[in-house]
Amino acid sequence: MFFFILGKPRNCSFRSPCMSSTSREDRTLDVEVFRHIQNRQYGGKHLYINQEKMMLPFVSQHVPPLLAEKEYDMGEINKIFASHWLDERQVAIGTKCNKLIIMDTKTGKQFNIPSLKSSKNSIPAECPCGIHSIALNPSQTLCATGAENTNDLAIYQLPTFDPVMVGENGHSDWIFDITWIDDEYLVTGSRDSKLALWRVETVDSDSEDSEPLITAGIRMPDYAITKPVISRLCEKAQKVRALAYHDERKELAVLSLNGCFHLWDVENFNARIHRCLIHSRENVCMAVSKKYCSYAVGSQSHIDILDPRCPNTQTSILSKYRGSGVRSLSFTDDVLTIGTGVGVVLFFDVRAGRYLESDCGHSCSLMAGSGWLRHDETFRDFFWEAEYPSAIYTHRYNSTGTRLFTAGGPLPAGLWGNYAGLWQ
């Protein structure tokens, strides 16, 4: 495992003037010493994979203070809603303007992946709103995301991104989130308040349901057109916004925009629990911690920690940027990473019950770059008098936990812009 430190911190948002270059070098040395001791303990290269897993708690606690940002020029795309690492160098991103892009984090080069078209039997959702989710199956051989119709599902083969399948007629409105159950089955949640269970199918070249994809005059490989195995309304839910799957408990957590938390049994695809959240404004993101068997739910000013084993308990964490909205969440061992609507990334130590702090006692946070904002007619008429930092709609750690990709764009729906950066 290697650590790269680029540049100096610019302010005390984990680019703190209180943190000297000496302290950063000391921490880097501590990490390398820890790695060397672990490597020696297990006989050099022996059990290297287990060694990496053992280092995750140490890395999650000590890496954030070392991170420095590399911001990318993303052109004129609109708001990056979803992202996922494909390997240690490439990241897939999905945008509000319905583009699926592969970006090389080393060079900044971008490659557009053609959207998969549905058949004539698919009815597009009104006012399409782009790609909100990108999910890889457990074996990392398939990538699921939105199709050209934003209420349909697209499956690509990895690493080539050859088209595999389009799932249609499962939803009548935008797909907000996707999660895999195993290598073959996955679930989608939609703005139409429904959940759909899908099975990946490959194309039969003799089938009439196969759909050729033609882009720039080039005929792409055929792909299958399928319907969901089952599609069910999530009762008491008004617009399914986020999904999280706990594979050991075989349970699917569902978050709806009316401030409800639902647990589904994936084996019979039925709801087990419905709970109303204390903080019910702008519930748009959720993450699962297998270690603590808990779910984190983001709202306008809080993060609620829910344990399904204790249905009457709920722990609330007050965001340090109240009212800005929690837009993305992820667990890395004991640390909960929080992306906010004002371009700041926070780190909460679940075990200690407090935010991570720097050596000078200030809260550990990352302040995102300025991004790009289109100064169009809407901006000039309604937004020119104020500044709008980029919301962190998505963030992803690489496999080692030492590099963090953050992306998003302006929070107001009427503004067109984007932001993407890599912390390493």
GROMACS .gro file of N, CA and C in nm, residues 69 71-82 93-97 99 101 103 110 343 368-375 388-394 405-412 414-421:
model
  162
   69GLU      N    1  -0.615   1.756  -0.255
   69GLU     CA    2  -0.708   1.744  -0.368
   69GLU      C    3  -0.642   1.767  -0.503
   71GLU      N    4  -0.821   1.845  -0.855
   71GLU     CA    5  -0.950   1.871  -0.918
   71GLU      C    6  -0.941   1.849  -1.069
   72TYR      N    7  -1.052   1.801  -1.127
   72TYR     CA    8  -1.056   1.768  -1.270
   72TYR      C    9  -1.145   1.864  -1.346
   73ASP      N   10  -1.108   1.888  -1.471
   73ASP     CA   11  -1.190   1.963  -1.564
   73ASP      C   12  -1.285   1.865  -1.631
   74MET      N   13  -1.414   1.873  -1.598
   74MET     CA   14  -1.513   1.779  -1.649
   74MET      C   15  -1.592   1.834  -1.767
   75GLY      N   16  -1.546   1.945  -1.825
   75GLY     CA   17  -1.618   2.002  -1.937
   75GLY      C   18  -1.749   2.065  -1.894
   76GLU      N   19  -1.853   2.048  -1.972
   76GLU     CA   20  -1.981   2.113  -1.946
   76GLU      C   21  -2.091   2.014  -1.912
   77ILE      N   22  -2.056   1.899  -1.855
   77ILE     CA   23  -2.158   1.805  -1.811
   77ILE      C   24  -2.231   1.862  -1.689
   78ASN      N   25  -2.349   1.810  -1.661
   78ASN     CA   26  -2.430   1.864  -1.553
   78ASN      C   27  -2.439   1.768  -1.435
   79LYS      N   28  -2.386   1.804  -1.320
   79LYS     CA   29  -2.402   1.739  -1.191
   79LYS      C   30  -2.373   1.589  -1.194
   80ILE      N   31  -2.268   1.550  -1.129
   80ILE     CA   32  -2.232   1.409  -1.119
   80ILE      C   33  -2.304   1.350  -0.998
   81PHE      N   34  -2.400   1.261  -1.023
   81PHE     CA   35  -2.483   1.202  -0.918
   81PHE      C   36  -2.427   1.069  -0.866
   82ALA      N   37  -2.348   0.998  -0.947
   82ALA     CA   38  -2.305   0.862  -0.910
   82ALA      C   39  -2.162   0.838  -0.954
   93ILE      N   40  -1.853   0.741  -1.382
   93ILE     CA   41  -1.939   0.845  -1.326
   93ILE      C   42  -2.068   0.856  -1.408
   94GLY      N   43  -2.177   0.892  -1.338
   94GLY     CA   44  -2.306   0.912  -1.403
   94GLY      C   45  -2.355   1.052  -1.375
   95THR      N   46  -2.415   1.118  -1.474
   95THR     CA   47  -2.450   1.259  -1.463
   95THR      C   48  -2.600   1.284  -1.476
   96LYS      N   49  -2.639   1.403  -1.436
   96LYS     CA   50  -2.779   1.445  -1.449
   96LYS      C   51  -2.820   1.455  -1.595
   97CYS      N   52  -2.724   1.484  -1.683
   97CYS     CA   53  -2.754   1.492  -1.826
   97CYS      C   54  -2.748   1.355  -1.893
   99LYS      N   55  -2.526   1.098  -1.889
   99LYS     CA   56  -2.404   1.050  -1.952
   99LYS      C   57  -2.333   0.952  -1.857
  101ILE      N   58  -1.968   0.805  -1.803
  101ILE     CA   59  -1.832   0.843  -1.843
  101ILE      C   60  -1.731   0.763  -1.762
  103MET      N   61  -1.346   0.779  -1.644
  103MET     CA   62  -1.240   0.877  -1.632
  103MET      C   63  -1.113   0.812  -1.578
  110GLN      N   64  -1.132   1.133  -2.044
  110GLN     CA   65  -1.268   1.083  -2.025
  110GLN      C   66  -1.315   1.009  -2.150
  343GLY      N   67  -2.018   2.140  -0.021
  343GLY     CA   68  -1.886   2.109  -0.071
  343GLY      C   69  -1.785   2.069   0.034
  368ALA      N   70  -1.404   2.102  -0.083
  368ALA     CA   71  -1.394   2.073  -0.226
  368ALA      C   72  -1.360   2.198  -0.305
  369GLY      N   73  -1.304   2.178  -0.424
  369GLY     CA   74  -1.271   2.288  -0.513
  369GLY      C   75  -1.396   2.357  -0.566
  370SER      N   76  -1.373   2.458  -0.648
  370SER     CA   77  -1.484   2.544  -0.693
  370SER      C   78  -1.570   2.480  -0.800
  371GLY      N   79  -1.515   2.383  -0.875
  371GLY     CA   80  -1.594   2.321  -0.981
  371GLY      C   81  -1.620   2.417  -1.095
  372TRP      N   82  -1.722   2.385  -1.176
  372TRP     CA   83  -1.759   2.469  -1.291
  372TRP      C   84  -1.908   2.497  -1.286
  373LEU      N   85  -1.946   2.621  -1.318
  373LEU     CA   86  -2.087   2.662  -1.316
  373LEU      C   87  -2.117   2.739  -1.444
  374ARG      N   88  -2.224   2.698  -1.512
  374ARG     CA   89  -2.262   2.766  -1.637
  374ARG      C   90  -2.339   2.892  -1.607
  375HIS      N   91  -2.293   3.005  -1.657
  375HIS     CA   92  -2.360   3.133  -1.635
  375HIS      C   93  -2.461   3.157  -1.747
  388TYR      N   94  -2.252   2.956  -0.493
  388TYR     CA   95  -2.309   2.823  -0.474
  388TYR      C   96  -2.199   2.718  -0.481
  389PRO      N   97  -2.151   2.672  -0.366
  389PRO     CA   98  -2.049   2.567  -0.367
  389PRO      C   99  -2.106   2.437  -0.420
  390SER      N  100  -2.019   2.349  -0.462
  390SER     CA  101  -2.062   2.222  -0.519
  390SER      C  102  -2.100   2.123  -0.410
  391ALA      N  103  -2.220   2.069  -0.420
  391ALA     CA  104  -2.262   1.964  -0.328
  391ALA      C  105  -2.188   1.835  -0.360
  392ILE      N  106  -2.155   1.757  -0.257
  392ILE     CA  107  -2.089   1.628  -0.277
  392ILE      C  108  -2.197   1.521  -0.290
  393TYR      N  109  -2.246   1.503  -0.413
  393TYR     CA  110  -2.353   1.406  -0.437
  393TYR      C  111  -2.303   1.262  -0.429
  394THR      N  112  -2.175   1.241  -0.453
  394THR     CA  113  -2.120   1.106  -0.450
  394THR      C  114  -1.975   1.110  -0.405
  405PHE      N  115  -1.249   0.962  -0.410
  405PHE     CA  116  -1.304   1.037  -0.524
  405PHE      C  117  -1.432   1.105  -0.480
  406THR      N  118  -1.442   1.235  -0.502
  406THR     CA  119  -1.561   1.313  -0.466
  406THR      C  120  -1.611   1.385  -0.590
  407ALA      N  121  -1.743   1.396  -0.602
  407ALA     CA  122  -1.800   1.460  -0.721
  407ALA      C  123  -1.939   1.512  -0.691
  408GLY      N  124  -1.986   1.603  -0.775
  408GLY     CA  125  -2.119   1.659  -0.757
  408GLY      C  126  -2.143   1.777  -0.847
  409GLY      N  127  -2.196   1.884  -0.788
  409GLY     CA  128  -2.231   2.003  -0.864
  409GLY      C  129  -2.314   2.096  -0.778
  410PRO      N  130  -2.362   2.205  -0.835
  410PRO     CA  131  -2.441   2.302  -0.756
  410PRO      C  132  -2.568   2.240  -0.702
  411LEU      N  133  -2.607   2.281  -0.580
  411LEU     CA  134  -2.723   2.223  -0.515
  411LEU      C  135  -2.857   2.266  -0.576
  412PRO      N  136  -2.878   2.395  -0.611
  412PRO     CA  137  -3.007   2.434  -0.668
  412PRO      C  138  -3.038   2.360  -0.798
  414GLY      N  139  -3.202   2.444  -1.054
  414GLY     CA  140  -3.199   2.525  -1.175
  414GLY      C  141  -3.061   2.556  -1.227
  415LEU      N  142  -2.956   2.527  -1.150
  415LEU     CA  143  -2.820   2.559  -1.193
  415LEU      C  144  -2.757   2.440  -1.263
  416TRP      N  145  -2.675   2.469  -1.364
  416TRP     CA  146  -2.605   2.368  -1.442
  416TRP      C  147  -2.456   2.380  -1.412
  417GLY      N  148  -2.396   2.273  -1.365
  417GLY     CA  149  -2.254   2.277  -1.335
  417GLY      C  150  -2.205   2.140  -1.289
  418ASN      N  151  -2.075   2.132  -1.255
  418ASN     CA  152  -2.019   2.004  -1.211
  418ASN      C  153  -1.895   2.025  -1.126
  419TYR      N  154  -1.858   1.921  -1.055
  419TYR     CA  155  -1.733   1.920  -0.978
  419TYR      C  156  -1.685   1.775  -0.968
  420ALA      N  157  -1.554   1.754  -0.975
  420ALA     CA  158  -1.495   1.623  -0.950
  420ALA      C  159  -1.353   1.643  -0.899
  421GLY      N  160  -1.317   1.567  -0.797
  421GLY     CA  161  -1.183   1.579  -0.741
  421GLY      C  162  -1.137   1.447  -0.681
   0.00000   0.00000   0.00000
